[in-house]
Short mmCIF file of C-alpha atoms in Angstrom, two decimals:
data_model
loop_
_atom_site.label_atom_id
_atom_site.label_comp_id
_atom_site.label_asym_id
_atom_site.label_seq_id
_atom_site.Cartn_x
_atom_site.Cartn_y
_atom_site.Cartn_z
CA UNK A 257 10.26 -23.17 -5.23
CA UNK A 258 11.17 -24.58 -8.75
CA UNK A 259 14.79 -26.60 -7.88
CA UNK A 260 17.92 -24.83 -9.00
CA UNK A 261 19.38 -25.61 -12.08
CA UNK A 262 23.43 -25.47 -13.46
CA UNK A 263 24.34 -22.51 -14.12
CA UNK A 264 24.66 -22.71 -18.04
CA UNK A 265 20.81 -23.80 -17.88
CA UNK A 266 19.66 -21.10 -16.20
CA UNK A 267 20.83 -17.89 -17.41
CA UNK A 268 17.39 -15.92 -16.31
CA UNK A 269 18.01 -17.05 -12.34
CA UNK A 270 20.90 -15.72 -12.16
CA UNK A 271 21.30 -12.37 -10.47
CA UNK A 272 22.33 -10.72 -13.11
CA UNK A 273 18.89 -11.21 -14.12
CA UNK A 274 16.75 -9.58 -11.59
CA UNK A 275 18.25 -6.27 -12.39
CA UNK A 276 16.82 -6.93 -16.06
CA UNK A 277 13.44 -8.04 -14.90
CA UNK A 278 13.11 -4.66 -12.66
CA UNK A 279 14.50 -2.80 -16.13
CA UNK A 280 12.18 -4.24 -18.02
CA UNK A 281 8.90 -4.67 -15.82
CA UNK A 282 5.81 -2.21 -17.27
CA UNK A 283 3.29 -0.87 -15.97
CA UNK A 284 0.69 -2.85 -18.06
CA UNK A 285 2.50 -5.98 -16.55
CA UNK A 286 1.36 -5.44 -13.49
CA UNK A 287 -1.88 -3.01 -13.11
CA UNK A 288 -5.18 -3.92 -11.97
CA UNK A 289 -8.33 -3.53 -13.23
CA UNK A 290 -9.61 0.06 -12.71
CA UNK A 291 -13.32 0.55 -10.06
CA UNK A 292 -14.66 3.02 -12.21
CA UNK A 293 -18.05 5.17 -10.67
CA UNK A 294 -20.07 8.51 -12.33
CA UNK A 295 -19.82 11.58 -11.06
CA UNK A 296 -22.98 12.40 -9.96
CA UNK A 297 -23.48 9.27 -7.58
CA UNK A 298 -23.60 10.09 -3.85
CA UNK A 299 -21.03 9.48 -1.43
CA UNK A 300 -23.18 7.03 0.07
CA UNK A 301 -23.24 5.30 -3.11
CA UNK A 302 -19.47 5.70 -3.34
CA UNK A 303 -18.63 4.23 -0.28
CA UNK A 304 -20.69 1.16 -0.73
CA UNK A 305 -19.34 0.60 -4.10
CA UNK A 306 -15.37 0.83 -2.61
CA UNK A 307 -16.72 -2.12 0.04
CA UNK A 308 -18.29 -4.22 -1.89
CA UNK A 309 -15.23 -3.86 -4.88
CA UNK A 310 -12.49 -3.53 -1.61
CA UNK A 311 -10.41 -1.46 -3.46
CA UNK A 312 -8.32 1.86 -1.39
CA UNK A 313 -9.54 3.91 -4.24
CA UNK A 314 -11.92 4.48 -6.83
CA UNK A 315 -11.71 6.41 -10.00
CA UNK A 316 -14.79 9.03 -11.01
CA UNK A 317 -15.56 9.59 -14.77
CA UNK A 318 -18.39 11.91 -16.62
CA UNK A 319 -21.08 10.94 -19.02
CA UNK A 320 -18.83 9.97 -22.18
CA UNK A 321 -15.96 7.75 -19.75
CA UNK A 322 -13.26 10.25 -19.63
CA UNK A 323 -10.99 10.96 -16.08
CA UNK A 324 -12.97 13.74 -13.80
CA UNK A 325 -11.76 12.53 -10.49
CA UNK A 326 -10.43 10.59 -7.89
CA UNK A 327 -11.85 9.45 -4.18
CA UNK A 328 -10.09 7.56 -1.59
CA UNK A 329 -10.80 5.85 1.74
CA UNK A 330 -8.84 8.99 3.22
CA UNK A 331 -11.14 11.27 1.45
CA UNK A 332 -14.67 9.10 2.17
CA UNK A 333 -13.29 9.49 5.46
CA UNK A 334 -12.93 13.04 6.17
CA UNK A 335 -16.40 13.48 4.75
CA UNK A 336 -18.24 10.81 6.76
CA UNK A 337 -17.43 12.55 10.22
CA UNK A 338 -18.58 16.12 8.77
CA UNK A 339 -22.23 16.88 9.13
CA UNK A 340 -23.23 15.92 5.78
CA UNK A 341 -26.42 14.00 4.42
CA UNK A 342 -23.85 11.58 2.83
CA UNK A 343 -27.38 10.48 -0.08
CA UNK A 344 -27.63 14.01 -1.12
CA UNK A 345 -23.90 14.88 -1.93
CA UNK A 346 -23.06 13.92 -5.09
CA UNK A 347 -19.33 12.72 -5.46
CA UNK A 348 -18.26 15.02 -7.61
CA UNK A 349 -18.24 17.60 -5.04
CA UNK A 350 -15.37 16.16 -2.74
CA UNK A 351 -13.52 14.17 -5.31
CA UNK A 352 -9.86 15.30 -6.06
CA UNK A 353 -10.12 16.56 -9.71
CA UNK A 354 -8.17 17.25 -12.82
CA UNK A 355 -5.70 18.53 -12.97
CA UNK A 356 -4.76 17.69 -9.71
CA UNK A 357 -4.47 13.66 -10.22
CA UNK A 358 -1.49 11.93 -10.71
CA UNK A 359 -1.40 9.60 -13.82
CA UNK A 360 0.42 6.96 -15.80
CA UNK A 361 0.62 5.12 -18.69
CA UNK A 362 0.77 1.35 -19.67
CA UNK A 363 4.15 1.73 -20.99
CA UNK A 364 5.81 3.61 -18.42
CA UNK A 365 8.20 1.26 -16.18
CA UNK A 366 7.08 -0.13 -13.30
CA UNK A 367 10.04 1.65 -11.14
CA UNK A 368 8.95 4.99 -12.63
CA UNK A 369 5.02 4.43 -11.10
CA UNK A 370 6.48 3.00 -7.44
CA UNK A 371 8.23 6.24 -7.37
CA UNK A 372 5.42 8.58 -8.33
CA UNK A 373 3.30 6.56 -5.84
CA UNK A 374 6.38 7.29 -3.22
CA UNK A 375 7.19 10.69 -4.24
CA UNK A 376 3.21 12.30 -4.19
CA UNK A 377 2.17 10.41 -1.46
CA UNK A 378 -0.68 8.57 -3.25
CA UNK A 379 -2.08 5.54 -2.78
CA UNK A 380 -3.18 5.03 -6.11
CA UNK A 381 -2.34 5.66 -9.86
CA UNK A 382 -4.46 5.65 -12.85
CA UNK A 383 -3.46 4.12 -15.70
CA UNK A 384 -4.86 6.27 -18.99
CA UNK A 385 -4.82 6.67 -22.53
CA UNK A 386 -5.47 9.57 -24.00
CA UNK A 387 -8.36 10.45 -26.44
CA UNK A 388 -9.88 13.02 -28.33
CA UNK A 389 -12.04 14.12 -25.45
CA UNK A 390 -9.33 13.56 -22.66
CA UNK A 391 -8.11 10.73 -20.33
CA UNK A 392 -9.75 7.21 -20.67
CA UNK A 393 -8.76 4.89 -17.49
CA UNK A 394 -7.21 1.41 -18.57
CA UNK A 395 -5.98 0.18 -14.96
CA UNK A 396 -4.82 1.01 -11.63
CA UNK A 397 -1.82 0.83 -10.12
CA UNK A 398 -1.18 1.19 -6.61
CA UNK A 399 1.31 0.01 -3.40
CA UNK A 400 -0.43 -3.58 -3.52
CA UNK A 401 0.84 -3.89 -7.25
CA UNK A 402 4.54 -2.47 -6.08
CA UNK A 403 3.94 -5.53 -3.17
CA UNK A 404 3.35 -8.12 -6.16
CA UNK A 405 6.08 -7.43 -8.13
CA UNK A 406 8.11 -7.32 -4.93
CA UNK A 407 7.31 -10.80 -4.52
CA UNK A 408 7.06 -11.77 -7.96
CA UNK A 409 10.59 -10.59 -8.15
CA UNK A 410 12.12 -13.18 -5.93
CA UNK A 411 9.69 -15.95 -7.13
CA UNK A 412 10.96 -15.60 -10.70
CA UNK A 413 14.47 -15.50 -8.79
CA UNK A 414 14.16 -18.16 -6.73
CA UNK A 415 14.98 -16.33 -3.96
CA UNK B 1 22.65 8.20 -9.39
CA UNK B 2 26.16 7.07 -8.35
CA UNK B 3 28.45 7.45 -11.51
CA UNK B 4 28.59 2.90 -12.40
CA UNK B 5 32.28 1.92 -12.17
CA UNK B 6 34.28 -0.93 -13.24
CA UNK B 7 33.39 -4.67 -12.88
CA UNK B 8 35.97 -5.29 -10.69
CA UNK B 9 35.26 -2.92 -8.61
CA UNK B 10 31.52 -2.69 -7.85
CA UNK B 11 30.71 -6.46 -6.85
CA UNK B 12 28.26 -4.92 -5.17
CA UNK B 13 26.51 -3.54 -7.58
CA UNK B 14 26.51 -6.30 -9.93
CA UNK B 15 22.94 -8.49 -10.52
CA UNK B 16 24.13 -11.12 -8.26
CA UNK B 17 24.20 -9.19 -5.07
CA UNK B 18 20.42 -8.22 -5.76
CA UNK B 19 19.62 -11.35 -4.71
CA UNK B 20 21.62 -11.46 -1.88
CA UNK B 21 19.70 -7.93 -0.87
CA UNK B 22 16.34 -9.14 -1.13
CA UNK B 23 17.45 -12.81 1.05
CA UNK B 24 19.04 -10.52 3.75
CA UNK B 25 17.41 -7.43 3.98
CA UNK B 26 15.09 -7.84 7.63
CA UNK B 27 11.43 -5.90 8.86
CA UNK B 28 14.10 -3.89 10.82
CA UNK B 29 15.80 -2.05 8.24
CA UNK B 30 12.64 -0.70 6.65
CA UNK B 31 10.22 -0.67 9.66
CA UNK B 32 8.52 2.58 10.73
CA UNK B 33 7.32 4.09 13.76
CA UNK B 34 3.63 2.59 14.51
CA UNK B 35 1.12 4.31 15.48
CA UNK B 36 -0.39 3.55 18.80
CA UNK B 37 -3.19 4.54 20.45
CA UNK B 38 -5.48 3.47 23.98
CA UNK B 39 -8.14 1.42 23.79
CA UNK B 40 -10.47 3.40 25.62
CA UNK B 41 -10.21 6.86 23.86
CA UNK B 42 -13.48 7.22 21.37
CA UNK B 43 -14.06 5.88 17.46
CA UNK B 44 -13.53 9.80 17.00
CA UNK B 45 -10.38 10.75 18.84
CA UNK B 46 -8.91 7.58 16.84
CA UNK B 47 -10.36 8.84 13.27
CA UNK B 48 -8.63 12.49 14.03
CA UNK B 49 -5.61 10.42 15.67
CA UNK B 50 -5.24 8.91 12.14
CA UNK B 51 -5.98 11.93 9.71
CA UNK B 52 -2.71 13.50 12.32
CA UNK B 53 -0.39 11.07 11.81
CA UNK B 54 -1.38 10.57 8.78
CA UNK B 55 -1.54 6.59 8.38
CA UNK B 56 -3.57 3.64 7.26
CA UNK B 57 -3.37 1.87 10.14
CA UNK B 58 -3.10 2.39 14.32
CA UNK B 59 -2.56 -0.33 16.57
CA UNK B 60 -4.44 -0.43 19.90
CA UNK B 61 -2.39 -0.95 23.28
CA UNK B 62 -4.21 -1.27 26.91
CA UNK B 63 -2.70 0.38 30.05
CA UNK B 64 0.29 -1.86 30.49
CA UNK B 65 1.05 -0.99 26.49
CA UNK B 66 0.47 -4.33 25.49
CA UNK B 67 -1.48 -5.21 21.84
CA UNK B 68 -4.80 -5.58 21.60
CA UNK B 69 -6.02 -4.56 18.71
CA UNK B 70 -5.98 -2.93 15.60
CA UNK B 71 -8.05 -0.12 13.33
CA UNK B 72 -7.50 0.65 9.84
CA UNK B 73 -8.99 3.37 7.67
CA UNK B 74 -11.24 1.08 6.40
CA UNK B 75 -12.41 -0.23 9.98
CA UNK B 76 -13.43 3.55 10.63
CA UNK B 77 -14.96 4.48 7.75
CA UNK B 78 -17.11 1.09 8.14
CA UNK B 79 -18.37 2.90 11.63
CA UNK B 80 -18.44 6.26 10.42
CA UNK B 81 -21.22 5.51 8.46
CA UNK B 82 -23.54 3.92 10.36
CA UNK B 83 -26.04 5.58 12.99
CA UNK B 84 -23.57 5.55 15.67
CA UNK B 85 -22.09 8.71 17.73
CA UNK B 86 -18.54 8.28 17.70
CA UNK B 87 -17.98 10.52 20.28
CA UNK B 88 -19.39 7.87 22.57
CA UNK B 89 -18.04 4.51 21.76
CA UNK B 90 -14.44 3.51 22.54
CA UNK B 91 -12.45 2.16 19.82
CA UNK B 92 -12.42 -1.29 21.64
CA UNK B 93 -15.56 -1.74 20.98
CA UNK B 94 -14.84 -1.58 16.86
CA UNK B 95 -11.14 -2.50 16.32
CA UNK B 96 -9.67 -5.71 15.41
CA UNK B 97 -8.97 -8.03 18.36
CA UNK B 98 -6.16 -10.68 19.31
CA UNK B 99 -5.42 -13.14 18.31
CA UNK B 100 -7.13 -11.93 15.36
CA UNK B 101 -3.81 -9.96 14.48
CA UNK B 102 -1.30 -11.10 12.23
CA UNK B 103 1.94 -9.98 13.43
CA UNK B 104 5.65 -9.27 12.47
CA UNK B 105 9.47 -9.81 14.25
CA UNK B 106 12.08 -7.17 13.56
CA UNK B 107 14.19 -10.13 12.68
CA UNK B 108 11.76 -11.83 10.22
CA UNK B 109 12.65 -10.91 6.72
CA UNK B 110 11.43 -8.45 4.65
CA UNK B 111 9.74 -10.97 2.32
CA UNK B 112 7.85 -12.66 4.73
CA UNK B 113 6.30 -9.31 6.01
CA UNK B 114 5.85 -8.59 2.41
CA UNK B 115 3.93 -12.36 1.51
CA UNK B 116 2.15 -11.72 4.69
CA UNK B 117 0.79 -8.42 3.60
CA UNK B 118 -0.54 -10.26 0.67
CA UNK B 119 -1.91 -13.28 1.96
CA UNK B 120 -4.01 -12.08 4.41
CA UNK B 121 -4.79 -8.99 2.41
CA UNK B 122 -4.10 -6.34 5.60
CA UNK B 123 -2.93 -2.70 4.89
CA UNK B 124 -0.36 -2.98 7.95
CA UNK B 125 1.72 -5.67 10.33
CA UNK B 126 2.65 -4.52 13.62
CA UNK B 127 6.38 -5.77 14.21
CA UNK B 128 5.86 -7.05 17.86
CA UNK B 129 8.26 -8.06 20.78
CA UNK B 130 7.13 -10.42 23.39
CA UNK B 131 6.98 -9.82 26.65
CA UNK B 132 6.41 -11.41 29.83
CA UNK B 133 2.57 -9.26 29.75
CA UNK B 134 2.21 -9.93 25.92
CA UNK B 135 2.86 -8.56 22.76
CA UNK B 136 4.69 -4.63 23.12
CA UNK B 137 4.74 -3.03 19.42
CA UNK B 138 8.17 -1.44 18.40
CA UNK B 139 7.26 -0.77 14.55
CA UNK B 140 4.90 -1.10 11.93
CA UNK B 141 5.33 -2.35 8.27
CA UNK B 142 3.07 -1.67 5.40
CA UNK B 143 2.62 -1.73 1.67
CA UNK B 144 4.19 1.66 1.76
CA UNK B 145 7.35 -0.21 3.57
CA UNK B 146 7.39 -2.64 0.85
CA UNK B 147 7.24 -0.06 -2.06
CA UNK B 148 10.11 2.21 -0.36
CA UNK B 149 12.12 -1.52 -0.40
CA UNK B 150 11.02 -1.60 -4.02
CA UNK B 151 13.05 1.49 -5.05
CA UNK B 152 15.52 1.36 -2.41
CA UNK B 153 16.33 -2.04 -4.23
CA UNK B 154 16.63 -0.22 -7.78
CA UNK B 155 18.48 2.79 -6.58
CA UNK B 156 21.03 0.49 -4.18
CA UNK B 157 22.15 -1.21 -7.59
CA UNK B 158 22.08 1.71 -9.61
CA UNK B 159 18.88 0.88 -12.09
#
């Protein structure tokens, strides 16, 4: 807690403020750095990798990098009770695909992802540029990043 | 979007009271309903308890519906994959125990759930009353909680 300044000194803490910061706040400000795994890994491999990187979610790309799929907890869930050999399956076959995943983009506002999170029911968001060949993932986004900026938002405040 | 009207008019609405949101705003006014379950129904029961209700986390109760532990997605999908039946072990025997629980008040702020969250990287607080038997849990707050805040903030000051 930085002390409190006069009020001519201190334009940025006042209230006023916070409603810019939230205006202004981007994605790219904010997003983590994406777990990234291949397509054709198993499960297994899949769920070891979101352990030992503790992430909710994990992003799945083919041979040349670009966006094929998305697995979460929820999903590496569902499939550990079935009677699968969990080595065998490759990920590819239970991952949400394309077109089907939710993305955004560095520069969209920070607001704009909470509410896609909110609105789909996600728990995460990749962040992607586009190339020639399709989407390339550049971060992550997800309710822990809404949580920082939550906070961040009354630290800058002094709140 | 409520139509923005004059200065003197909206002192609600103007940066200022932002602040004075995010200072008063309590785990009350954004809690949800937790999901509880008993602590001897199986590993399994609890994983299909959870894909129902759809949730991250469950909080365990004993017979006298006092807290004694919690599972998360992650917890379960930990035990799901080793050599274990799930049909046979009771989720006591995996969840986490108190007083290894970090806990909530419906009074506490939102922010302090929200730093909480964060700091001991969990996916969900149960907001807890005491009782003369222990802890009885009346709500649960989450990420989720904190990204609905997140918007409700935006939308309550017209952003």
């Amino acid at each position: 807690a930085r002390p409190r300044v006069g009020y001519f000194y201190s334009g940025k803490k006042t209230g006023q403020a916070i409603s810019d910061t939230m205006t202004k706040w981007k994605v790219k400000d904010f997003q983590s750095v994406p777990v990234v795994i291949q397509e054709h890994i198993s499960v297994y491999d899949a769920i070891c990798q979101l352990f030992l990187e503790d992430v909710g979610s994990m992003f799945v790309v083919n041979k040349t990098g670009i966006l094929t799929g998305v697995v979460s907890r929820k999903d590496l869930l569902r499939i550990s009770i079935g009677n699968q050999d969990l080595n065998k399956m490759p990920v590819h076959m239970m991952m949400t695909r394309m077109p089907n995943i939710t993305v955004c983009h560095k520069d969209d506002s920070l607001l704009s992802a909470a509410q896609l999170l909110m609105d789909r029911q996600i728990d995460s968001l990749p962040v992607v540029k586009r190339t020639d060949d399709g989407l390339e993932v550049v971060g992550r986004v997800t309710k822990t990043t809404i949580t920082r900026a939550f906070l961040a938002l009354a630290d800058e405040h002094d709140i």
